[in-house]
Coordinates of N, CA and C in Angstrom, one line a residue:
L25 N 12.0 6.4 -20.3 CA 12.6 5.1 -19.7 C 11.7 4.2 -19.4
K26 N 11.7 2.9 -19.7 CA 11.1 1.7 -19.3 C 11.9 1.0 -18.5
M27 N 11.5 0.8 -17.1 CA 12.5 -0.4 -16.5 C 11.6 -1.7 -16.5
G28 N 12.7 -2.5 -16.6 CA 12.2 -3.9 -16.8 C 13.2 -5.0 -16.8
H29 N 12.9 -6.4 -17.1 CA 14.1 -7.1 -17.0 C 15.3 -6.9 -17.9
S30 N 15.1 -6.1 -18.9 CA 16.4 -5.7 -19.6 C 17.4 -4.9 -19.1
N31 N 16.7 -4.3 -18.0 CA 17.8 -3.2 -17.4 C 18.4 -3.6 -16.3
F32 N 19.8 -3.3 -16.3 CA 20.6 -3.8 -15.1 C 21.4 -2.7 -14.6
S33 N 21.5 -2.7 -13.0 CA 22.2 -1.4 -12.4 C 21.8 -0.2 -13.1
V34 N 20.7 0.0 -13.1 CA 20.2 1.5 -13.7 C 20.9 2.4 -12.4
F35 N 21.0 2.3 -11.3 CA 21.4 3.2 -10.2 C 22.7 2.9 -9.6
E36 N 23.5 2.2 -10.5 CA 25.0 1.9 -10.1 C 25.9 2.9 -9.9
R37 N 25.5 3.9 -10.3 CA 26.4 5.3 -10.0 C 25.6 6.3 -9.1
V38 N 24.5 6.1 -8.7 CA 23.6 7.1 -8.0 C 24.7 7.6 -6.6
P39 N 24.8 8.8 -6.2 CA 25.6 9.4 -5.1 C 25.3 8.5 -3.8
Q40 N 26.1 8.4 -3.3 CA 26.1 8.0 -2.0 C 25.2 8.7 -1.0
F41 N 25.3 10.1 -1.1 CA 24.5 10.8 -0.2 C 23.1 10.9 -0.3
L42 N 22.6 10.4 -1.6 CA 21.3 10.2 -1.8 C 20.5 9.4 -0.9
K43 N 19.3 9.7 -0.3 CA 19.0 9.1 0.8 C 17.3 8.7 0.3
T44 N 17.0 9.5 -1.0 CA 15.5 9.1 -1.3 C 15.4 8.8 -2.7
V45 N 14.7 8.1 -3.3 CA 15.0 7.6 -4.7 C 13.2 7.5 -5.0
I46 N 12.6 8.2 -5.9 CA 11.3 8.1 -6.4 C 11.2 7.8 -7.9
V47 N 10.9 6.8 -8.3 CA 10.9 6.3 -9.7 C 9.3 6.2 -10.2
Y48 N 8.8 7.2 -11.2 CA 7.3 7.3 -11.5 C 7.3 6.9 -13.1
D49 N 6.4 5.9 -13.3 CA 6.0 5.2 -14.5 C 7.0 5.2 -15.6
C50 N 7.9 4.3 -14.8 CA 8.9 3.4 -15.8 C 8.7 1.7 -15.9
F51 N 7.6 1.4 -15.3 CA 7.2 -0.1 -15.1 C 6.2 -0.4 -16.0
E52 N 6.5 -1.7 -16.6 CA 5.3 -2.3 -17.6 C 5.1 -3.5 -16.8
E53 N 5.3 -4.7 -17.5 CA 5.0 -6.0 -16.7 C 5.5 -6.6 -15.4
E54 N 6.9 -5.9 -15.2 CA 8.0 -6.8 -14.3 C 8.7 -5.8 -13.7
I55 N 9.1 -5.8 -12.3 CA 10.4 -5.3 -12.0 C 11.3 -6.1 -11.6
S56 N 12.4 -6.2 -12.1 CA 13.2 -7.3 -11.8 C 14.3 -7.0 -10.8
K57 N 14.9 -7.6 -10.2 CA 15.8 -7.5 -8.9 C 16.9 -6.6 -9.1
E58 N 17.5 -6.9 -10.5 CA 18.6 -5.9 -10.9 C 18.3 -4.3 -10.8
I59 N 17.1 -4.2 -10.8 CA 16.8 -2.4 -10.8 C 17.2 -1.8 -9.7
L60 N 17.3 -2.4 -8.8 CA 17.7 -1.8 -7.3 C 19.0 -1.8 -7.0
Y61 N 20.0 -2.6 -7.7 CA 21.1 -2.8 -7.5 C 21.6 -1.3 -7.2
G62 N 22.6 -0.9 -6.4 CA 23.4 0.0 -6.3 C 22.6 1.2 -5.3
L63 N 21.6 0.9 -4.7 CA 20.7 1.4 -3.8 C 21.0 1.3 -2.2
S64 N 21.8 0.5 -1.9 CA 21.8 0.0 -0.8 C 22.2 0.9 0.3
H65 N 22.3 2.3 0.1 CA 22.4 3.3 0.9 C 21.0 4.5 0.9
V66 N 20.2 3.9 0.4 CA 18.8 4.7 0.2 C 18.2 4.1 1.4
E67 N 17.5 5.2 1.9 CA 16.4 4.8 3.0 C 15.1 5.0 2.6
S68 N 14.8 5.8 1.9 CA 13.5 5.7 1.4 C 13.2 5.5 -0.3
L69 N 12.0 4.6 -0.5 CA 12.3 4.3 -2.2 C 10.7 4.3 -2.5
V70 N 10.4 4.8 -3.6 CA 9.0 5.1 -3.9 C 9.1 4.6 -5.5
L71 N 8.1 3.4 -6.1 CA 8.1 2.8 -7.3 C 6.7 2.8 -7.7
A72 N 6.2 3.5 -8.7 CA 4.9 3.8 -8.9 C 4.6 4.1 -10.3
N73 N 3.3 3.9 -11.0 CA 3.1 4.0 -12.1 C 2.0 5.2 -12.1
R74 N 2.4 6.4 -11.4 CA 1.2 7.4 -11.3 C 0.7 7.8 -12.5
L75 N 1.3 8.4 -13.4 CA 1.0 9.1 -14.3 C 0.2 8.1 -15.4
S76 N 0.9 6.8 -15.5 CA -0.1 5.9 -16.3 C -1.5 5.6 -15.6
A77 N -1.8 5.6 -14.3 CA -2.9 5.4 -13.7 C -3.7 6.5 -14.2
Y78 N -3.6 7.6 -14.1 CA -4.3 8.8 -14.7 C -4.9 8.8 -16.2
T79 N -3.9 8.3 -16.7 CA -4.4 8.2 -18.2 C -5.2 7.1 -18.7
D80 N -4.7 6.0 -18.2 CA -5.1 4.8 -18.6 C -6.3 4.1 -17.8
G81 N -6.1 4.3 -16.4 CA -6.9 3.6 -15.7 C -7.7 4.3 -14.7
F82 N -8.1 5.8 -14.8 CA -8.4 6.3 -13.9 C -9.5 7.3 -14.8
I83 N -10.6 7.6 -13.6 CA -11.8 8.6 -14.3 C -11.8 9.8 -13.6
P84 N -11.6 10.6 -14.6 CA -11.1 12.3 -13.5 C -12.4 12.7 -13.0
H85 N -12.2 13.5 -11.9 CA -13.4 14.1 -10.9 C -14.1 13.2 -10.3
H86 N -13.5 11.8 -9.9 CA -14.0 11.0 -9.3 C -12.9 10.7 -8.2
P87 N -13.7 9.9 -6.9 CA -12.7 9.5 -5.8 C -11.9 8.4 -6.4
P88 N -10.8 8.5 -6.0 CA -9.5 7.5 -6.3 C -10.1 6.0 -6.6
S89 N -11.4 5.7 -5.6 CA -11.3 4.2 -5.9 C -12.2 3.9 -7.3
H90 N -12.6 4.9 -8.1 CA -13.2 4.6 -9.3 C -12.1 4.6 -10.3
L91 N -11.7 3.2 -10.4 CA -11.2 2.9 -11.4 C -11.7 2.4 -12.7
K92 N -11.5 2.5 -13.9 CA -12.0 1.9 -15.0 C -11.9 0.4 -14.6
P93 N -13.2 0.0 -15.4 CA -13.0 -1.7 -15.2 C -11.6 -2.3 -16.1
G94 N -11.0 -3.1 -15.4 CA -9.8 -3.6 -16.4 C -8.6 -3.0 -15.6
G95 N -8.8 -1.6 -16.2 CA -7.7 -0.8 -15.9 C -6.0 -1.3 -16.5
L96 N -5.1 -1.0 -15.9 CA -3.8 -1.5 -16.1 C -3.7 -2.7 -15.8
P97 N -2.8 -3.5 -16.4 CA -2.5 -5.1 -15.8 C -1.8 -4.9 -14.7
P98 N -1.6 -5.7 -13.8 CA -0.7 -5.7 -12.7 C 0.9 -5.8 -12.8
V99 N 1.6 -5.2 -12.3 CA 2.9 -5.1 -12.3 C 3.4 -6.4 -11.3
R100 N 4.5 -7.2 -11.8 CA 4.8 -8.2 -11.1 C 6.4 -7.9 -10.7
L101 N 6.4 -8.0 -9.4 CA 7.8 -7.9 -8.7 C 8.4 -9.2 -8.5
D102 N 9.7 -9.2 -8.8 CA 10.6 -10.1 -8.6 C 10.6 -10.5 -7.0
P103 N 10.8 -11.5 -6.7 CA 10.6 -12.1 -5.4 C 11.5 -11.5 -4.6
E104 N 12.7 -11.4 -5.3 CA 14.2 -11.1 -4.6 C 14.3 -9.5 -4.7
L105 N 13.3 -8.7 -5.1 CA 13.6 -7.4 -5.6 C 14.1 -6.8 -4.6
F106 N 14.2 -6.8 -3.3 CA 14.4 -6.0 -2.3 C 15.5 -6.7 -1.3
S107 N 16.1 -7.8 -1.9 CA 17.1 -8.6 -1.3 C 18.6 -7.5 -1.2
S108 N 18.6 -6.8 -2.3 CA 19.7 -5.9 -1.8 C 19.4 -4.5 -1.5
V109 N 18.6 -4.0 -0.6 CA 18.3 -2.9 0.0 C 17.5 -3.4 1.4
P110 N 18.2 -4.0 2.1 CA 17.6 -4.4 3.4 C 17.7 -3.5 4.3
Q111 N 18.4 -2.2 4.0 CA 18.2 -1.1 4.9 C 17.1 -0.1 5.0
L112 N 16.2 -0.1 4.1 CA 15.1 0.7 3.4 C 14.2 0.8 4.8
G113 N 13.8 2.1 5.4 CA 13.0 2.6 6.1 C 11.6 3.0 5.7
T114 N 11.5 3.3 4.6 CA 10.0 3.8 4.1 C 10.3 3.1 2.4
L115 N 9.0 2.1 2.2 CA 8.7 1.8 0.7 C 7.4 2.2 0.7
A116 N 7.3 2.7 -1.0 CA 5.9 2.8 -1.5 C 5.9 2.0 -2.9
L117 N 4.4 1.2 -2.6 CA 4.3 0.4 -4.1 C 3.3 0.8 -4.6
S118 N 2.7 2.1 -5.2 CA 1.5 2.7 -5.4 C 1.4 2.5 -7.1
W119 N 0.2 2.3 -7.4 CA -0.3 2.6 -8.5 C 0.2 1.3 -9.3
L120 N 0.4 0.3 -9.2 CA 0.9 -0.8 -9.7 C -0.4 -1.6 -9.9
F121 N -1.6 -1.4 -9.5 CA -2.3 -2.5 -9.8 C -2.4 -4.1 -9.5
M122 N -1.3 -3.9 -8.3 CA -1.1 -5.5 -7.9 C -2.5 -6.1 -7.5
D123 N -2.7 -7.4 -8.0 CA -3.6 -8.0 -7.3 C -3.8 -9.1 -6.5
T124 N -2.7 -9.3 -5.8 CA -1.9 -10.1 -4.7 C -0.8 -9.4 -4.0
F125 N -0.9 -9.9 -2.7 CA 0.2 -9.6 -2.0 C 1.5 -9.8 -2.4
P126 N 2.2 -8.7 -2.7 CA 3.8 -9.0 -3.3 C 4.4 -9.9 -2.3
E127 N 4.9 -11.2 -3.3 CA 5.9 -12.2 -2.6 C 7.2 -11.4 -2.1
A128 N 7.5 -10.1 -2.9 CA 9.0 -9.8 -2.8 C 9.1 -9.2 -1.5
L129 N 7.7 -9.0 -0.7 CA 7.8 -8.3 0.7 C 8.2 -9.3 1.7
Y130 N 8.2 -10.5 1.5 CA 8.3 -11.3 2.6 C 9.1 -12.5 2.0
H131 N 9.7 -12.7 0.8 CA 10.5 -13.7 0.4 C 11.9 -13.8 0.8
Q132 N 12.2 -15.0 1.6 CA 13.5 -14.9 1.9 C 14.5 -15.4 1.0
T133 N 15.6 -14.8 1.1 CA 16.8 -15.2 0.0 C 18.0 -15.7 0.9
N134 N 18.7 -16.8 0.7 CA 19.7 -17.2 1.6 C 19.2 -17.5 2.8
G135 N 17.7 -17.6 3.3 CA 17.2 -17.8 4.4 C 17.1 -16.4 5.2
M136 N 17.5 -15.5 4.8 CA 17.0 -14.1 5.3 C 15.8 -13.6 4.9
A137 N 14.9 -13.1 5.5 CA 14.0 -12.0 5.2 C 14.2 -10.5 4.7
P138 N 13.4 -10.0 3.8 CA 13.9 -8.9 3.3 C 13.2 -7.7 4.3
L139 N 13.6 -6.2 4.2 CA 12.9 -5.4 4.8 C 12.8 -5.4 6.4
Q140 N 13.7 -6.0 6.9 CA 13.6 -5.9 8.3 C 13.7 -4.7 9.2
D141 N 14.3 -3.7 8.7 CA 14.3 -2.3 9.3 C 12.9 -1.5 8.7
L142 N 12.2 -1.8 7.9 CA 11.2 -1.0 7.5 C 10.1 -0.7 8.5
E143 N 9.9 1.0 8.6 CA 9.0 1.4 9.3 C 8.0 1.8 8.8
E144 N 7.8 2.1 7.3 CA 6.7 2.6 6.6 C 6.5 1.9 5.5
L145 N 5.2 1.2 5.4 CA 4.9 0.8 4.1 C 3.8 1.3 3.6
Y146 N 3.7 1.6 2.0 CA 2.4 2.1 1.4 C 2.1 1.1 0.2
L147 N 1.1 0.7 0.3 CA 0.8 0.0 -0.8 C -0.8 0.2 -1.6
N148 N -1.0 1.6 -1.6 CA -2.2 2.0 -1.8 C -2.3 2.2 -3.4
I149 N -3.4 2.0 -3.6 CA -3.9 2.3 -5.3 C -3.4 0.9 -5.9
N150 N -3.9 -0.2 -5.2 CA -3.7 -1.4 -6.0 C -4.7 -2.4 -6.0
R151 N -5.0 -3.6 -6.1 CA -6.2 -4.4 -6.0 C -6.2 -5.5 -5.1
I152 N -5.2 -5.4 -4.1 CA -5.0 -6.2 -3.1 C -6.1 -6.6 -2.2
P153 N -6.7 -7.6 -2.3 CA -8.2 -8.4 -1.4 C -7.4 -8.7 0.1
S154 N -8.8 -8.3 0.8 CA -8.1 -8.9 2.2 C -7.8 -10.2 2.5
I155 N -8.3 -11.0 1.6 CA -7.5 -12.5 1.6 C -6.1 -12.8 1.5
E156 N -5.6 -11.7 0.9 CA -4.3 -11.8 0.5 C -3.3 -11.2 1.6
V157 N -4.0 -10.6 2.6 CA -3.2 -9.7 3.8 C -3.1 -10.7 5.0
K158 N -1.9 -11.4 5.0 CA -2.0 -12.6 6.0 C -0.8 -12.1 7.1
P159 N -0.8 -12.6 8.5 CA 0.0 -12.1 9.1 C 1.6 -12.5 9.0
E160 N 1.6 -13.6 8.5 CA 3.3 -14.2 8.0 C 3.8 -13.1 7.2
H161 N 2.9 -12.1 6.4 CA 3.6 -11.6 5.3 C 4.4 -10.2 5.9
F162 N 3.9 -10.0 7.4 CA 4.7 -9.1 8.3 C 5.7 -9.3 9.5
S163 N 5.4 -10.8 9.8 CA 6.3 -11.1 10.8 C 7.6 -10.8 11.0
H164 N 8.3 -10.6 10.1 CA 9.7 -10.0 10.0 C 9.7 -8.2 10.0
M165 N 9.0 -7.6 9.8 CA 8.8 -6.5 9.8 C 8.8 -6.0 11.2
R166 N 9.4 -6.1 12.3 CA 9.3 -5.7 13.5 C 9.5 -4.3 14.0
K167 N 9.7 -3.4 12.9 CA 9.9 -2.1 13.1 C 8.9 -1.4 12.4
L168 N 7.9 -2.2 11.7 CA 6.9 -1.3 10.8 C 6.0 -0.5 12.0
R169 N 5.6 0.8 11.5 CA 4.9 1.6 12.2 C 3.5 2.1 11.7
R170 N 3.8 2.2 10.5 CA 2.7 2.8 9.5 C 2.7 1.9 8.2
L171 N 1.1 1.9 8.0 CA 0.8 0.8 6.9 C -0.5 1.5 6.2
D172 N -0.3 1.7 4.8 CA -1.1 2.3 4.0 C -1.8 1.1 3.1
L173 N -3.0 0.7 3.0 CA -3.5 -0.2 2.2 C -4.9 0.6 1.6
S174 N -4.7 1.8 1.7 CA -5.7 2.5 1.0 C -6.0 2.2 -0.4
I175 N -7.6 2.5 -1.0 CA -7.9 2.1 -2.5 C -7.4 0.8 -2.8
N176 N -7.6 0.0 -2.4 CA -7.6 -1.6 -2.8 C -8.6 -2.4 -3.1
G177 N -8.4 -3.6 -3.1 CA -9.9 -4.8 -3.1 C -10.4 -5.3 -1.9
M178 N -10.0 -4.4 -1.0 CA -10.3 -5.3 0.5 C -12.3 -4.9 0.7
R179 N -12.9 -5.9 0.8 CA -14.5 -5.8 0.9 C -14.7 -6.2 2.1
D180 N -14.1 -6.7 3.0 CA -14.1 -7.2 4.5 C -13.1 -7.1 5.4
L181 N -13.6 -7.0 6.5 CA -12.1 -7.2 7.6 C -12.5 -8.7 8.3
P182 N -11.9 -9.8 7.8 CA -12.1 -11.0 8.4 C -11.4 -10.9 9.7
E183 N -11.7 -11.7 11.0 CA -11.3 -11.8 12.2 C -9.8 -12.1 12.1
S184 N -9.3 -13.0 11.0 CA -8.2 -13.5 10.7 C -7.0 -12.6 10.3
L185 N -7.6 -11.6 10.1 CA -6.7 -10.4 9.5 C -6.0 -9.5 10.6
L186 N -4.8 -10.2 10.8 CA -3.7 -10.0 11.6 C -2.8 -9.1 11.4
L187 N -2.8 -7.8 11.7 CA -1.7 -6.9 11.2 C -0.9 -6.9 12.3
P188 N 0.5 -6.4 11.9 CA 1.6 -6.2 12.9 C 0.9 -5.4 14.3
P189 N 1.3 -5.9 15.5 CA 0.8 -5.7 16.6 C 1.3 -4.0 17.0
H190 N 2.6 -3.9 16.3 CA 3.0 -2.4 16.9 C 2.8 -1.4 15.8
L191 N 1.7 -1.7 15.2 CA 1.4 -0.4 14.2 C 0.9 0.7 15.0
Q192 N 1.4 2.0 14.5 CA 0.8 3.0 14.9 C 0.0 3.7 14.1
S193 N -0.3 3.5 12.7 CA -0.9 4.1 11.8 C -1.4 3.1 10.6
L194 N -2.7 3.1 10.5 CA -3.3 2.4 9.4 C -4.1 3.2 9.0
D195 N -4.0 3.1 7.6 CA -4.8 3.4 6.5 C -5.8 2.8 5.8
L196 N -6.9 2.5 5.5 CA -7.6 1.7 4.9 C -9.0 2.5 4.0
T197 N -8.8 4.0 3.8 CA -9.3 4.6 2.6 C -9.8 4.0 1.5
G198 N -10.8 4.3 1.1 CA -11.3 4.0 -0.2 C -11.4 2.7 -0.6
N199 N -11.4 1.8 0.4 CA -11.7 0.4 -0.1 C -13.2 0.2 0.0
A200 N -13.7 -1.3 0.0 CA -15.1 -1.5 -0.3 C -15.7 -2.1 0.9
I201 N -15.2 -1.8 2.2 CA -15.6 -2.5 3.4 C -17.1 -1.8 3.6
H202 N -18.0 -3.0 3.6 CA -19.4 -2.7 4.2 C -19.7 -2.6 5.7
I203 N -18.9 -3.4 6.3 CA -19.3 -3.5 7.8 C -18.3 -4.0 8.4
L204 N -18.3 -3.3 9.8 CA -17.4 -3.6 11.0 C -18.2 -4.2 12.2
N205 N -18.0 -5.5 12.0 CA -18.9 -6.1 13.1 C -18.2 -6.9 14.1
G206 N -16.9 -6.6 14.3 CA -16.3 -7.4 15.4 C -15.0 -6.4 15.5
S207 N -14.4 -6.9 16.5 CA -13.0 -6.2 16.9 C -11.8 -6.5 16.3
H208 N -11.8 -6.0 15.1 CA -10.7 -6.4 14.2 C -9.6 -5.7 14.7
F209 N -9.6 -4.7 15.4 CA -8.3 -3.9 15.4 C -7.9 -4.3 17.0
R210 N -8.3 -5.3 17.7 CA -8.3 -5.4 19.0 C -6.6 -5.4 19.6
H211 N -6.0 -6.4 18.6 CA -4.5 -6.7 19.0 C -3.7 -5.3 18.4
L212 N -4.2 -4.1 17.9 CA -3.1 -3.2 17.6 C -2.8 -2.3 18.8
K213 N -2.5 -2.7 19.9 CA -2.1 -1.9 21.2 C -1.6 -0.5 21.1
E214 N -0.7 -0.6 20.1 CA 0.2 0.7 19.7 C -0.4 1.8 18.8
L215 N -1.9 1.3 18.3 CA -2.4 2.2 17.0 C -2.9 3.5 17.5
E216 N -2.2 4.6 17.2 CA -2.7 5.7 17.3 C -3.5 6.7 16.3
A217 N -3.6 6.0 15.1 CA -4.2 6.8 14.0 C -4.6 5.8 13.1
L218 N -6.1 5.9 12.6 CA -6.8 4.8 12.1 C -7.7 5.6 11.2
T219 N -7.6 5.5 9.8 CA -8.4 5.8 8.7 C -9.2 5.0 8.0
L220 N -10.6 5.3 7.8 CA -11.7 4.6 7.2 C -12.4 5.1 6.3
N221 N -12.1 6.2 6.0 CA -13.0 7.4 5.3 C -13.2 6.9 3.9
M222 N -14.4 7.3 3.2 CA -14.6 7.4 1.6 C -14.7 5.6 1.4
M223 N -15.3 5.2 2.0 CA -15.5 3.7 1.5 C -16.3 3.5 0.3
A224 N -15.4 3.2 -1.0 CA -16.0 3.3 -2.1 C -17.1 4.0 -2.7
P225 N -16.9 5.2 -2.6 CA -18.2 6.0 -2.8 C -18.9 5.4 -4.0
T226 N -20.4 5.3 -3.8 CA -21.1 4.4 -5.0 C -21.8 5.7 -5.7
H227 N -22.0 6.8 -5.4 CA -22.5 7.6 -6.1 C -22.4 9.1 -5.7
N228 N -22.4 10.2 -6.6 CA -22.3 11.6 -5.9 C -23.2 11.9 -5.1
V229 N -23.2 12.7 -4.0 CA -24.3 13.5 -3.2 C -24.5 15.0 -3.6
T230 N -25.4 15.4 -3.9 CA -25.6 17.0 -4.4 C -26.0 17.6 -3.1
L231 N -25.3 18.5 -2.6 CA -25.5 19.2 -1.6 C -26.4 20.5 -1.8
P232 N -27.3 21.1 -0.8 CA -27.7 22.4 -1.2 C -26.9 23.5 -1.2
G233 N -27.1 24.7 -1.8 CA -26.4 25.6 -1.6 C -25.9 26.3 -3.2
R234 N -24.5 26.1 -3.4 CA -23.9 26.8 -4.4 C -24.4 26.0 -5.8
A235 N -24.8 26.1 -6.7 CA -25.6 25.3 -7.9 C -24.4 24.5 -8.5
G236 N -24.6 23.1 -8.7 CA -23.6 22.7 -9.4 C -22.6 21.8 -8.2
R237 N -23.0 22.0 -7.0 CA -22.0 21.6 -5.9 C -22.3 20.1 -5.7
V238 N -21.4 19.5 -6.3 CA -21.1 17.6 -6.2 C -20.4 17.1 -5.3
V239 N -20.7 16.4 -4.1 CA -19.6 16.0 -3.3 C -19.7 14.6 -3.0
P240 N -18.6 13.6 -3.7 CA -18.8 12.3 -3.7 C -18.1 11.7 -2.3
T241 N -19.2 11.8 -1.3 CA -18.8 11.2 0.0 C -19.8 10.2 0.6
R242 N -20.8 9.5 -0.1 CA -21.6 8.7 0.2 C -21.0 7.3 -0.2
G243 N -20.4 6.6 1.0 CA -19.9 5.1 0.7 C -20.7 4.1 1.1
V244 N -20.1 3.0 1.2 CA -20.8 1.5 1.2 C -20.6 1.1 2.7
L245 N -20.0 1.7 3.8 CA -19.7 1.4 5.0 C -21.1 1.6 5.7
G246 N -21.8 0.9 6.1 CA -23.3 1.3 6.1 C -23.3 0.7 7.8
Y247 N -22.4 -0.3 8.5 CA -22.7 -0.5 10.1 C -21.4 -0.6 10.5
I248 N -21.4 -0.1 11.9 CA -20.0 0.0 12.8 C -20.4 -0.7 14.0
D249 N -20.3 -1.9 14.3 CA -20.4 -2.4 15.8 C -19.7 -1.6 16.6
P250 N -20.4 -1.5 17.9 CA -19.8 -0.7 19.2 C -18.5 -1.3 19.6
S251 N -18.3 -2.5 19.4 CA -17.1 -3.1 19.5 C -15.7 -3.2 18.7
S252 N -16.2 -2.4 17.6 CA -15.1 -2.5 16.6 C -13.8 -2.0 17.0
F253 N -13.6 -0.9 18.1 CA -12.5 -0.3 18.4 C -12.2 -0.5 19.8
I254 N -12.6 -1.9 20.3 CA -12.0 -2.3 21.6 C -10.7 -2.5 21.7
G255 N -10.0 -2.1 22.7 CA -8.4 -2.4 22.8 C -7.8 -1.2 22.1
L256 N -8.0 0.0 21.4 CA -7.5 0.8 21.0 C -7.3 2.1 22.0
S257 N -6.8 1.6 23.3 CA -6.5 2.7 24.1 C -5.4 3.9 23.8
K258 N -4.8 3.7 22.6 CA -3.7 4.9 22.4 C -4.3 5.7 21.5
L259 N -5.5 5.5 20.7 CA -5.9 5.8 19.4 C -6.2 7.4 19.8
K260 N -5.6 8.4 18.8 CA -6.0 9.8 18.9 C -6.6 10.1 17.9
T261 N -6.7 9.7 16.6 CA -6.9 9.9 15.6 C -7.9 8.7 14.7
L262 N -9.6 9.0 14.9 CA -10.2 8.1 13.9 C -10.6 9.2 12.8
T263 N -10.3 8.6 11.7 CA -11.3 9.3 10.5 C -12.0 8.5 9.4

């Protein structure tokens, strides 16, 4: 099944007791708003091209950040895609190779912003750069507690990168961040878990011991300023 602009009300007869919907490998160039009609009762939604990423855009046995040059074309989201599912608490948009922050996450329909009850947002394995992550994209998500931006196109953390202040968990794994030279997280007073590991490993590291044991763990994050974690008084886990 391929879902696109030609499919309407795919989930029209989904049982009302169903609270989680996971859709893998059904998206090509665009996901139209009609796709989600009939899911007004669903609490958790996953839209991903996971298997396509493995076969067409992924180098086996390498860290997830080693995507083949070019890879798959980005999937476009209809700006009003989530207007019919305002009740969502968890949303994952993974392996879609999006190279901009999706307008569908903040586009207002009839004066109303979408996803105001969202608590968890997963945007992992895309190509979203730091410059596309703006505070106005999250201003309406006052309940957002977990944000996953792992394995994207982020190469720095500018001071202007103002994420929702009520976040409790932030994952930046597998980006290409070279340096932390400021208190980028100082406004995240509620943050309990911060993940910065595996920053775009550039080559494998062969460890002594068992022959052929190769561990791809050396990355590009070369400097962390002592002030980088100022203000994180509730932080419990730093990876």
